[in-house]
Coordinates of C-alpha atoms in Angstrom, one line a residue:
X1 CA 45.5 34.3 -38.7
X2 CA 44.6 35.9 -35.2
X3 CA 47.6 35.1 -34.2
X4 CA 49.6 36.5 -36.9
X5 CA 47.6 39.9 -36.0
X6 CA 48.4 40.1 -32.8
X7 CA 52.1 39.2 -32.7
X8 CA 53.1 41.4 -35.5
X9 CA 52.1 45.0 -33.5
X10 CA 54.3 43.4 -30.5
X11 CA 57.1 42.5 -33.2
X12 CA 57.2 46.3 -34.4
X13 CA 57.2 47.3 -30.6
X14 CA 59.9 45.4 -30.0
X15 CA 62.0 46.5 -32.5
X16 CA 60.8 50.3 -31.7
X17 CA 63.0 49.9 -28.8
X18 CA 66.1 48.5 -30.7
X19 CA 69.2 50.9 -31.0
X20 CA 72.2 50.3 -32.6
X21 CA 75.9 50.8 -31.9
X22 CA 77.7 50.9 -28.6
X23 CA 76.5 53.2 -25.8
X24 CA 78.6 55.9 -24.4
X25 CA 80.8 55.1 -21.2
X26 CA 82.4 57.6 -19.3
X27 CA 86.4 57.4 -20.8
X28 CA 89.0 56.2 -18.2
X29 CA 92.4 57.3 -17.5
X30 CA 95.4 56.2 -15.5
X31 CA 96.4 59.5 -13.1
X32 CA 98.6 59.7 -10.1
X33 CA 96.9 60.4 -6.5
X34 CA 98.5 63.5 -6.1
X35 CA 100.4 66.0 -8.0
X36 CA 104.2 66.0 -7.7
X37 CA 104.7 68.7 -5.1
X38 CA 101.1 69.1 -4.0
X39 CA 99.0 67.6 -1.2
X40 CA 96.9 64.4 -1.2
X41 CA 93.4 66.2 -0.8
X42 CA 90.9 66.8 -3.3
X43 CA 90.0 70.4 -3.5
X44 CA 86.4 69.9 -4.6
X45 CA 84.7 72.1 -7.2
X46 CA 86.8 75.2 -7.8
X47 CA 84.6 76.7 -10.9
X48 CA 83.4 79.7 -8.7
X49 CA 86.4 80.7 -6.9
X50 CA 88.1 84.1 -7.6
X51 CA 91.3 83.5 -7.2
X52 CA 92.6 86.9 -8.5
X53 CA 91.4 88.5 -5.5
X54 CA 94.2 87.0 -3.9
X55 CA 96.3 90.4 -5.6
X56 CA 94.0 92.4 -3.4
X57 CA 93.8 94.6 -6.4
X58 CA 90.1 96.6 -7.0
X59 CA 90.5 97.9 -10.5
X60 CA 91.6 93.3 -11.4
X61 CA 88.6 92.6 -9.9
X62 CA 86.1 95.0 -11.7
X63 CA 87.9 94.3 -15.0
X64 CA 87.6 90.3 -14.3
X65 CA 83.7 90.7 -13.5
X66 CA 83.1 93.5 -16.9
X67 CA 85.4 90.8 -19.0
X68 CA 83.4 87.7 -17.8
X69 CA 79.7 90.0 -18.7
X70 CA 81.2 91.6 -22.1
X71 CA 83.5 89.7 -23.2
X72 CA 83.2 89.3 -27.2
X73 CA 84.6 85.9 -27.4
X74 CA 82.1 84.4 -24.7
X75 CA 79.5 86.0 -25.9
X76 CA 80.2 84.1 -29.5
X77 CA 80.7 81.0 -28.0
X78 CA 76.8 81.9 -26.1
X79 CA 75.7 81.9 -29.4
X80 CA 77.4 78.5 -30.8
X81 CA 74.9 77.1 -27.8
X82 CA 71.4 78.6 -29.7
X83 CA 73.0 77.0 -32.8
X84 CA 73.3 73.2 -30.9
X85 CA 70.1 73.9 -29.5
X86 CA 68.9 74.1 -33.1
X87 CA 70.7 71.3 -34.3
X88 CA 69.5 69.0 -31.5
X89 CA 65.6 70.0 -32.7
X90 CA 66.8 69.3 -35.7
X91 CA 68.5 65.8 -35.3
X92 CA 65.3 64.0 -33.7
X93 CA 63.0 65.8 -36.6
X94 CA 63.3 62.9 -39.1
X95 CA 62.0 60.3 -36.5
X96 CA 58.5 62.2 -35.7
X97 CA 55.3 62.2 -38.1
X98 CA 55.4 65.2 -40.9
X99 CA 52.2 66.4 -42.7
X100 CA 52.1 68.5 -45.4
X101 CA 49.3 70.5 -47.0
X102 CA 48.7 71.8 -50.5
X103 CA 45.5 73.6 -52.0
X104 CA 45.2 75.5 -55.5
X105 CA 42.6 77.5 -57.1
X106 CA 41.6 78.3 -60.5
X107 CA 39.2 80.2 -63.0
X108 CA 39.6 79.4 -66.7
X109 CA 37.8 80.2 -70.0
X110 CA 38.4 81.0 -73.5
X111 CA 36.3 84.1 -75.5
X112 CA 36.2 84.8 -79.4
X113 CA 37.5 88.3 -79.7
X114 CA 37.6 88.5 -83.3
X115 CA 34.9 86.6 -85.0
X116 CA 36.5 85.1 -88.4
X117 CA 37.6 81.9 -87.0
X118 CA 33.9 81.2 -86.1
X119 CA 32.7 80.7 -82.1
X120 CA 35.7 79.8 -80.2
X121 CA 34.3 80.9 -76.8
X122 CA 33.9 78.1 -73.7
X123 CA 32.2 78.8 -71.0
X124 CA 34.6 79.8 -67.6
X125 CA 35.0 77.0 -65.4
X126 CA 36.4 77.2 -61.9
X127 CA 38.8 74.6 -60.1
X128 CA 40.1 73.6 -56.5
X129 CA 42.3 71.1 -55.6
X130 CA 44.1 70.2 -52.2
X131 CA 46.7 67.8 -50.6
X132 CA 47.5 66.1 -47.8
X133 CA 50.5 64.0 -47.3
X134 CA 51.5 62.4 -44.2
X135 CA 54.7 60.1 -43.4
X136 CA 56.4 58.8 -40.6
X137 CA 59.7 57.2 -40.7
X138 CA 59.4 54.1 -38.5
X139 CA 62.9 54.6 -36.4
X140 CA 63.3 50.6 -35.8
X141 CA 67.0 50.6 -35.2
X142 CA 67.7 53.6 -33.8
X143 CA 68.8 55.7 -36.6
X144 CA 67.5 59.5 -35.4
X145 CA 67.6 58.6 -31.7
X146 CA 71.2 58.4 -32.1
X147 CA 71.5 61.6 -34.5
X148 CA 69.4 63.1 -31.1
X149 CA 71.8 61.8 -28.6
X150 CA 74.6 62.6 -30.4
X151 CA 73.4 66.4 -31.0
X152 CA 72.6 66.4 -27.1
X153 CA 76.2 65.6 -26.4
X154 CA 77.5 68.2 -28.6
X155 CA 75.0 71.0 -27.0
X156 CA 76.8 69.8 -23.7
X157 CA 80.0 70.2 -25.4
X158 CA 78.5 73.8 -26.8
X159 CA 77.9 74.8 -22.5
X160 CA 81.6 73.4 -21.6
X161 CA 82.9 75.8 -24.7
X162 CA 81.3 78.8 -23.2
X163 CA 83.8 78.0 -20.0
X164 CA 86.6 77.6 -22.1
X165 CA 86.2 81.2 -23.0
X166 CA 85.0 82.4 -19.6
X167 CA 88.6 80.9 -18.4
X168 CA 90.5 81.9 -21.6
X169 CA 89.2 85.5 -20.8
X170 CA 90.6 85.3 -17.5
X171 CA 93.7 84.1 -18.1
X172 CA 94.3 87.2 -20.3
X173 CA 93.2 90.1 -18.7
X174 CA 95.1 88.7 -15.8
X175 CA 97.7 88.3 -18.2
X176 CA 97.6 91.3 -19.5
X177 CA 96.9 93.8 -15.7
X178 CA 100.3 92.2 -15.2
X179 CA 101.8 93.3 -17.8
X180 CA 100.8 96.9 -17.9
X181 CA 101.5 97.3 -13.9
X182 CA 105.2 95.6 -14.8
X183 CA 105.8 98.1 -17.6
X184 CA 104.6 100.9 -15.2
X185 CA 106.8 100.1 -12.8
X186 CA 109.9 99.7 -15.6
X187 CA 109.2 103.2 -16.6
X188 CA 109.3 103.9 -12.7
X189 CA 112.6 102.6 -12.3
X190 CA 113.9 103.8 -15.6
X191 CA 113.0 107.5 -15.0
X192 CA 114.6 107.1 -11.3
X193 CA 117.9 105.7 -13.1
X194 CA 117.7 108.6 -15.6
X195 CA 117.7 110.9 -13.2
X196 CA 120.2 109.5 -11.1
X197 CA 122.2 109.3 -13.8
X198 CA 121.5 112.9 -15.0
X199 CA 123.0 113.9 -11.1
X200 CA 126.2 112.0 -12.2
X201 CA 126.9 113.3 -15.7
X202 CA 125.8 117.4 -13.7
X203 CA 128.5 115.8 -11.2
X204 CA 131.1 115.4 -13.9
X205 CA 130.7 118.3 -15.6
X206 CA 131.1 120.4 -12.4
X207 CA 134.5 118.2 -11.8
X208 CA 135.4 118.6 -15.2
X209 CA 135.6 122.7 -14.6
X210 CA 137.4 121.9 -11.6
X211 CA 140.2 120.0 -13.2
X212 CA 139.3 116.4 -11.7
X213 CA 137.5 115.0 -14.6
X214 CA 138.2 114.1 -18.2
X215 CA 136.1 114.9 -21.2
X216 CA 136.5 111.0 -21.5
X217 CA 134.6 111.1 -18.4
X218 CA 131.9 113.9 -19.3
X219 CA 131.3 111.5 -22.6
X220 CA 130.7 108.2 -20.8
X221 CA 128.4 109.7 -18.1
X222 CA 126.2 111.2 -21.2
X223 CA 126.7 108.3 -23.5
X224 CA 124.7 106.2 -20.0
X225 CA 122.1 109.3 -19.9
X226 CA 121.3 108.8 -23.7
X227 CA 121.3 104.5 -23.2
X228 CA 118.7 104.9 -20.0
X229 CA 116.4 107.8 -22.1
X230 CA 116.5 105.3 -25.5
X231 CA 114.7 102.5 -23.0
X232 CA 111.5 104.6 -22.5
X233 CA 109.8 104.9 -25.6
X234 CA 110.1 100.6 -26.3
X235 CA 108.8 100.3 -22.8
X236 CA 105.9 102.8 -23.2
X237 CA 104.8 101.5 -26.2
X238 CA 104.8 97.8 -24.1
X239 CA 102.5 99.6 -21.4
X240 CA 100.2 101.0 -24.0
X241 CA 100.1 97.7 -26.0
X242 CA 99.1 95.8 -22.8
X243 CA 96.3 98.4 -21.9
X244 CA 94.8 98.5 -25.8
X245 CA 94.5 94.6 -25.3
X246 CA 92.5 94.7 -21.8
X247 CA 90.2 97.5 -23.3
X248 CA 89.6 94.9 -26.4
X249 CA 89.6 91.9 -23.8
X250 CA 86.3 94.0 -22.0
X251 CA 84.5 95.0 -25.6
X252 CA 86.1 98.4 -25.4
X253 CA 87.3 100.7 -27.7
X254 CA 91.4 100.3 -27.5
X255 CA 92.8 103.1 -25.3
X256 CA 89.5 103.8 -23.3
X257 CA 91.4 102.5 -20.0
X258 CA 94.2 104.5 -20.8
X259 CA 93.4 107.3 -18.2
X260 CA 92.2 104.8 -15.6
X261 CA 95.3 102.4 -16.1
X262 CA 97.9 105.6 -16.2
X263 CA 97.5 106.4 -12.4
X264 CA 99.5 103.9 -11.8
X265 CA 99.4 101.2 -9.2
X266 CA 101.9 98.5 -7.3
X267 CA 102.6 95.2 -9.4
X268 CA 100.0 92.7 -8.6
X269 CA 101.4 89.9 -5.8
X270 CA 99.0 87.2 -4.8
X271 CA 98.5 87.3 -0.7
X272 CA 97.6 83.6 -0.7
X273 CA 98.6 80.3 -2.0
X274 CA 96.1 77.9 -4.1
X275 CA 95.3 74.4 -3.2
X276 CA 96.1 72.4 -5.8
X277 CA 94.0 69.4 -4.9
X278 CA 94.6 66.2 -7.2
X279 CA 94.7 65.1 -10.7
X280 CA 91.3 63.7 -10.3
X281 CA 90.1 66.5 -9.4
X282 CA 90.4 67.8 -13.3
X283 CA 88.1 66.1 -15.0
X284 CA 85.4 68.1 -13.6
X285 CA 87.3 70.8 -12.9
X286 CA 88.2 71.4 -16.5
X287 CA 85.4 72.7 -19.3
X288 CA 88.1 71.9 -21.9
X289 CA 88.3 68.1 -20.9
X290 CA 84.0 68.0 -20.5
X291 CA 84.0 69.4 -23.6
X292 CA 86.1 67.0 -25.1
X293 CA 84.3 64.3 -23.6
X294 CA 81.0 65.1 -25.1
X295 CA 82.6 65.1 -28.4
X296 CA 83.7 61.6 -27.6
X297 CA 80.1 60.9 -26.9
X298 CA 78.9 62.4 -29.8
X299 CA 80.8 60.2 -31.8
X300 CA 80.0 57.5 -30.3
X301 CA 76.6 58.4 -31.0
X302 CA 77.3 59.0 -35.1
X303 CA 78.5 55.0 -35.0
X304 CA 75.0 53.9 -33.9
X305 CA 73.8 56.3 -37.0
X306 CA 76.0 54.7 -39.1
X307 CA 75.2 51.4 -38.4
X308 CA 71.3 52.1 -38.2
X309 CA 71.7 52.7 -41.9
X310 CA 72.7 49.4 -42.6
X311 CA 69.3 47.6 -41.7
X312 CA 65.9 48.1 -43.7
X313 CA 64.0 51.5 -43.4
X314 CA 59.8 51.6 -43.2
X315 CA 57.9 54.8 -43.6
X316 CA 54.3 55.0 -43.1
X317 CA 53.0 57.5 -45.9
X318 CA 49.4 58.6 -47.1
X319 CA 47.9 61.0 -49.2
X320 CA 44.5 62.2 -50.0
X321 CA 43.6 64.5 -52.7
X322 CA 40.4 66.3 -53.1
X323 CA 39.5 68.0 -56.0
X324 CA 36.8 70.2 -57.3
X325 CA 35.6 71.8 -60.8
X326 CA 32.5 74.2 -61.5
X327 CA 31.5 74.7 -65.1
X328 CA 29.1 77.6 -65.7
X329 CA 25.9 76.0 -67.0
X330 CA 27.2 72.4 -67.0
X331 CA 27.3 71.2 -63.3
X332 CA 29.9 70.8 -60.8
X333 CA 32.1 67.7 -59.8
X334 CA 34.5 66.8 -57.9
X335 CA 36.9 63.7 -57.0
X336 CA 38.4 62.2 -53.8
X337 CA 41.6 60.2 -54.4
X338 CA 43.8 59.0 -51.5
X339 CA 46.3 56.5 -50.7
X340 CA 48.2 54.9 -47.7
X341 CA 50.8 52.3 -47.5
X342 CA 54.5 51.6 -46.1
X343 CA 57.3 51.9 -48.0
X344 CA 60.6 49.5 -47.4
X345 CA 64.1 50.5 -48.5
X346 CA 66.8 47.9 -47.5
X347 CA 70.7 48.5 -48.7
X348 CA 71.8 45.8 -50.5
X349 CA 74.5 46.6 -52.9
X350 CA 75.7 49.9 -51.8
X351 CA 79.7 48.8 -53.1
X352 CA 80.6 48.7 -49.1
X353 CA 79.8 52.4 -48.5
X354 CA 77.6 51.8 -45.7
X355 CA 80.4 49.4 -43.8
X356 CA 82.9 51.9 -44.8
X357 CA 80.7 54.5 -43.0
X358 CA 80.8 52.6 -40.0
X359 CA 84.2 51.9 -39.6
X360 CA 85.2 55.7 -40.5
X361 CA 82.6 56.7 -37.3
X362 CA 84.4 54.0 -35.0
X363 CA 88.1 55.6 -36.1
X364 CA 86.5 59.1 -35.2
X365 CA 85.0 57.8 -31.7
X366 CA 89.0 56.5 -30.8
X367 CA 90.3 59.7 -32.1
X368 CA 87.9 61.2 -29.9
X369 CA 89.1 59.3 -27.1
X370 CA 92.8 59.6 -27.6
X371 CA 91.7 63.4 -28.0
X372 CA 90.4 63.6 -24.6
X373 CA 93.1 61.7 -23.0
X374 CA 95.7 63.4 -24.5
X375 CA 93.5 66.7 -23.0
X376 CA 94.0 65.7 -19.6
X377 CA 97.1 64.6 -19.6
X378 CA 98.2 67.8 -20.6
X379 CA 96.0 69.6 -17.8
X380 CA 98.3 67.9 -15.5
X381 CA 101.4 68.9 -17.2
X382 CA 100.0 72.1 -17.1
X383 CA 99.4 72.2 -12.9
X384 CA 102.9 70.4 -12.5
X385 CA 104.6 72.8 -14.8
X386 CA 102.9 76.0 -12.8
X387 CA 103.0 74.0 -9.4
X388 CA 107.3 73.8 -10.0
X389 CA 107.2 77.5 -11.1
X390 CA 105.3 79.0 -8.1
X391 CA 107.2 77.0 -5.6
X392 CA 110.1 78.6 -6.6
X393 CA 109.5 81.9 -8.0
X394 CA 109.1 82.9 -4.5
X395 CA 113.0 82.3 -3.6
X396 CA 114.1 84.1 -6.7
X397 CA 112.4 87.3 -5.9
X398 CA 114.1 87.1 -2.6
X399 CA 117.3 86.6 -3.8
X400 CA 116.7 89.8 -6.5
X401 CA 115.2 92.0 -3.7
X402 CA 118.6 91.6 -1.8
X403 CA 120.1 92.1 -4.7
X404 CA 119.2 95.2 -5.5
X405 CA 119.5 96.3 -2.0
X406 CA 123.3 95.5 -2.2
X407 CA 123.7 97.0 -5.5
X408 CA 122.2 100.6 -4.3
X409 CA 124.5 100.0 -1.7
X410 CA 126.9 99.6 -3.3
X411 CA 126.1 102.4 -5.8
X412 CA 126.0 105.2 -2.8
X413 CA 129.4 103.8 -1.5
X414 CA 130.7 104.7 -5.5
X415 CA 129.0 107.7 -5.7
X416 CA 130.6 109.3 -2.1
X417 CA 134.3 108.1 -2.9
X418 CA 133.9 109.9 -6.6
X419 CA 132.8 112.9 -4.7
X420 CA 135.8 113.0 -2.7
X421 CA 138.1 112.1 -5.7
X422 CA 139.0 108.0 -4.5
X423 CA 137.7 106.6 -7.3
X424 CA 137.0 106.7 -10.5
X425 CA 133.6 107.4 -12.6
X426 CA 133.8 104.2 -14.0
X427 CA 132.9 102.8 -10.6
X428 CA 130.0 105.0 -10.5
X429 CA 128.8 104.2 -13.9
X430 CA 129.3 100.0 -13.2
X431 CA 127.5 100.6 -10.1
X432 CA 124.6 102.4 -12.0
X433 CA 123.9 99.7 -14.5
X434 CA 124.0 97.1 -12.1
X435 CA 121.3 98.6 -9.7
X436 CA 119.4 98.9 -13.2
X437 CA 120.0 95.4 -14.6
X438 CA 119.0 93.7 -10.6
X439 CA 115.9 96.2 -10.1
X440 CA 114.5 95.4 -14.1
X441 CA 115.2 92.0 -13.0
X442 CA 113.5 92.0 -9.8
X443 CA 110.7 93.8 -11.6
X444 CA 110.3 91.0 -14.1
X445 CA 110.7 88.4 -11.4
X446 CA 107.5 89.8 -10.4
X447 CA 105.7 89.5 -13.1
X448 CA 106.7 85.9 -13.8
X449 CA 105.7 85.1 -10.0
X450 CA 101.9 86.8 -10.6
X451 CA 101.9 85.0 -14.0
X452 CA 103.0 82.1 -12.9
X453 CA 100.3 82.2 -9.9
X454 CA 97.2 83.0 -13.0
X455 CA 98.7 80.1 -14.9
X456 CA 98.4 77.6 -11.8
X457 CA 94.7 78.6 -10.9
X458 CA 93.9 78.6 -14.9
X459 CA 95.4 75.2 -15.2
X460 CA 93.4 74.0 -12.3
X461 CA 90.1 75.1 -14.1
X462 CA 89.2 78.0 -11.0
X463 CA 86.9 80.8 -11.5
X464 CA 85.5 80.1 -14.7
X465 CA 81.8 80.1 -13.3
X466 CA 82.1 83.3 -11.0
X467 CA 78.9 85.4 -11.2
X468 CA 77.7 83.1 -13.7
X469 CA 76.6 79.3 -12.7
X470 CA 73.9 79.1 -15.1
X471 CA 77.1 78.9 -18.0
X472 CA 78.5 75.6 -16.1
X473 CA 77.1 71.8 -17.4
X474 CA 76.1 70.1 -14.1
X475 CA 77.0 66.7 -15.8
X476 CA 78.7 66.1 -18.7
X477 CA 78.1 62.0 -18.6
X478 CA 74.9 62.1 -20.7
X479 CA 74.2 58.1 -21.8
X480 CA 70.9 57.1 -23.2
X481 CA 69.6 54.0 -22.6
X482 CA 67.6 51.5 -25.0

C-alpha cells in the first residue's frame, strides 16, 4: 500500500510532462546558391538599410521616416500585436488553478398589517452565505501548453505582420514620389512642346499673310496646338492623384502636400546599385515568409491540441460553503458544507469527431507549409523579375536619351529649312511629335528604372526596420520542448 502511494504522485509527474503531437521544425526548401544575374555572396541582414537614399532626394527621405512613424496601416497592424498578446494570456489560462468567490446577504420577515386574518407576523431573521470553488485542470497531455505555444507563434507572426506593413508602406510612397515627380516632369515637357508648337502655328500664320503658307497649313499647326493643350488636364489630374495618395500614405489629410510637392523637383534616379545577395538570404530577410512560418508553427501547434483531446481529462475541484442565519429572539446558526474531489472525462463515443479534428489540423499544418513555400518561392521570382528589369532599364534610358537628342535635332534642322521656304510644315509638325513621343518616353523610362530599383530592394525585404528595431522578431524559430 506504501508503495502504491508513492509511485502514483511520480506517475502524475510523469505524465505532467507528456505533450502531444509533433513539434515544430524549421520548414526546408530547395533554393539555388545565387540569383540568376546576381553574385554569390550573402548580403547579411538588410532590414535597416535605407535604400531610397540612394535618389539623393530630402523631401523621399522625410516622407519615408513620417510614413514609417504615422502610417495608418502599421499602426493597425501594432494593434493586431496587443490583440495576440491577449490571446496568448488567454491560451495558457485553462491550464492554471481558478478560484471563485461568492457571498450573499439577507434580512427577511413577515408583519400582519391588517389584523382579520389573525397574527401572521414572524419575527425578521438575517442570512449570509458564501462560496468558494476552486479547480485545476490537470494538463496531462499537453492540451493548453500547445493552445500556449501555438498562440506564441502567432504573436511572432503578429511582430512579422507589423514589417509587412512597414515594407508595404515603403514600397508605396516610393511608388507613389515617383509618380508625381514623372507627371511633373510630363507637364514640363508638354508645356515646352505647347509652346514650341504655339511658335510654329505664330510661324504659319505670318507665312500665310505672306503668301507661302496654306490655310491647310494654318489648320494643321493649330489642330497640333489643341492635341498638345488636351494632354494637360489628364496628366494634372495624374500628378494630383499621386500627391492625394502620399498625403493618405503619411495619415494626412489628401492635398496637404500639395504646396510642398508643386515646387517641383528632378525625377528620382538611384546613385547606387543594391546587392542582391542570395536566395538564402530571404528567409530572414523577409517578414512576409517569418510570418508565414509562424503560422506554420501555430498549426502545428493546434494538431497537439487536437490530439490532447482525445485522451482522458482530470480536474481537481473543491468547494466550501459557509452559511449563517440569525433569528431575532431564537438563536443563531450556521453550517459549513465543503467538498473536494477529481473529476474524469474520457471521449469514448464521440462518432469520430475528435479523429476528424485531428486529421483536419494535420491538413491545415501542410497547407501551412505549402503556404510558406509557395511564399518564398515567389520572393525569388520577385528579386529575379526586378534583378532582369534593373539590369536593363539602364540601357533603354540611354538609348531614349539619344533619342531625343536626335529628334530635337532633327526638329531644329525642320524648323530652319521651313523658315527659309525648303520644306514643308509637315516636316516641322512630324518632327514635333516625334521629339514629344521620344522625350514622354524617356520620361517614363525613368520612372520604370526608379520603380523598378524600389521593387528590387522591396523584394529583397530592405528597410523595413529603419528607425524602428524594436518592430523586427529577432527569431522566428520558436519550438517548445517536452
Amino acid at each position: 500500500m506504501t508503495s502504491i502511494r508513492v509511485a502514483a504522485p511520480l506517475v502524475m509527474l510523469l505524465l505532467s510532462g507528456c505533450v502531444v503531437g509533433p513539434n515544430h521544425q524549421a520548414p526546408e526548401v530547395s533554393l539555388p546558391s545565387k540569383f540568376a544575374e546576381g553574385a554569390q555572396t550573402s548580403n547579411g541582414d538588410v532590414s535597416m538599410k535605407a535604400w531610397w537614399t540612394a535618389f539623393s532626394d530630402t523631401r523621399l527621405n522625410g516622407y519615408m521616416q513620417t510614413g514609417l512613424s504615422q502610417n495608418l496601416s502599421v499602426l493597425q497592424a501594432l494593434e493586431r500585436i496587443n490583440q495576440a498578446q491577449a490571446s496568448v494570456v488567454s491560451a495558457g489560462a485553462g491550464g492554471l488553478p481558478s478560484l471563485d468567490i461568492d457571498a450573499q446577504g439577507e434580512r427577511s420577515g413577515t408583519k400582519d398589517i391588517g389584523g382579520r386574518l389573525g397574527p401572521t407576523s414572524t419575527a425578521p431573521q438575517s442570512s449570509a452565505v458564501g462560496g468558494a470553488s476552486a479547480s485545476w485542470f490537470l494538463d496531462l497531455f499537453g492540451l493548453y501548453r500547445r493552445s500556449k505555444e501555438s498562440a506564441l507563434a502567432s504573436l511572432d507572426a503578429a511582430y512579422a505582420s507589423v514589417d509587412v506593413a512597414r515594407l508595404s508602406l515603403l514600397s508605396q510612397v516610393a511608388a507613389a514620389y515617383i509618380d508625381v515627380r514623372y507627371y511633373q516632369e510630363r507637364i514640363a515637357i508638354t508645356k515646352k512642346n505647347l509652346g514650341s508648337r504655339r511658335e510654329t502655328l505664330d510661324l504659319t500664320k505670318l507665312q500665310l499673310e505672306a503668301g507661302a503658307a496654306s490655310r491647310l497649313d494654318v489648320v494643321q499647326a493649330e489642330g497640333l496646338v489643341n492635341s498638345t493643350l488636351s494632354e494637360l488636364p489628364g496628366l494634372e489630374t495624374q500628378y494630383r492623384t499621386a500627391a492625394h495618395r502620399i498625403a493618405t500614405l503619411l495619415g494626412m489629410p489628401a492635398s496637404t502636400l500639395l504646396p510642398e510637392l508643386q515646387r517641383g523637383a528632378r525625377q528620382p534616379v538611384a546613385r547606387y546599385s543594391t546587392k542582391t545577395g542570395i536566395p538564402a538570404d530571404l528567409i530572414r530577410n523577409r517578414p512576409d515568409i517569418r510570418a508565414s512560418e509562424r503560422q506554420l508553427a501555430a498549426a502545428v501547434a493546434q494538431i497537439g491540441v487536437a490530439e490532447a483531446q482525445l485522451y482522458p481529462a482530470i480536474t481537481l475541484g473543491g468547494s466550501i460553503s459557509p452559511s449563517y442565519t440569525r433569528v431575532a429572539g431564537s438563536g443563531e446558526s450556521g453550517i459549513l458544507s465543503w467538498s473536494f474531489g477529481p473529476a474524469l472525462s474520457l471521449p469514448i463515443f464521440d462518432g469520430g469527431a475528435l479523429r476528424a479534428n485531428v486529421k483536419s489540423s494535420e491538413s491545415s499544418a501542410r497547407e501551412a507549409y505549402l503556404s510558406w513555400k509557395q511564399t518564398v518561392l515567389d520572393a525569388v521570382e520577385e528579386v529575379e523579375n526586378a534583378l532582369a528589369a534593373v539590369a536593363r532599364d539602364g540601357r533603354t534610358v540611354a538609348a531614349l536619351r539619344a533619342t531625343v537628342k536626335s529628334y530635337e535635332e532633327a526638329l531644329q534642322l525642320a524648323t530652319a529649312s521651313y523658315r527659309d521656304g525648303a520644306s514643308s510644315l509637315l516636316d516641322v509638325l512630324d518632327a514635333q511629335r516625334e521629339v514629344s513621343t521620344a522625350q514622354a518616353s524617356l520620361a517614363q523610362a525613368v520612372q520604370q528604372m526608379a520603380q523598378d530599383y524600389v521593387s528590387l530592394n522591396v523584394a529583397l525585404g530592405g528597410g523595413y526596420a529603419f528607425g524602428s528595431p524594436t518592430a523586427q522578431v529577432a527569431s522566428a524559430k520558436l519550438v517548445l520542448k517536452n
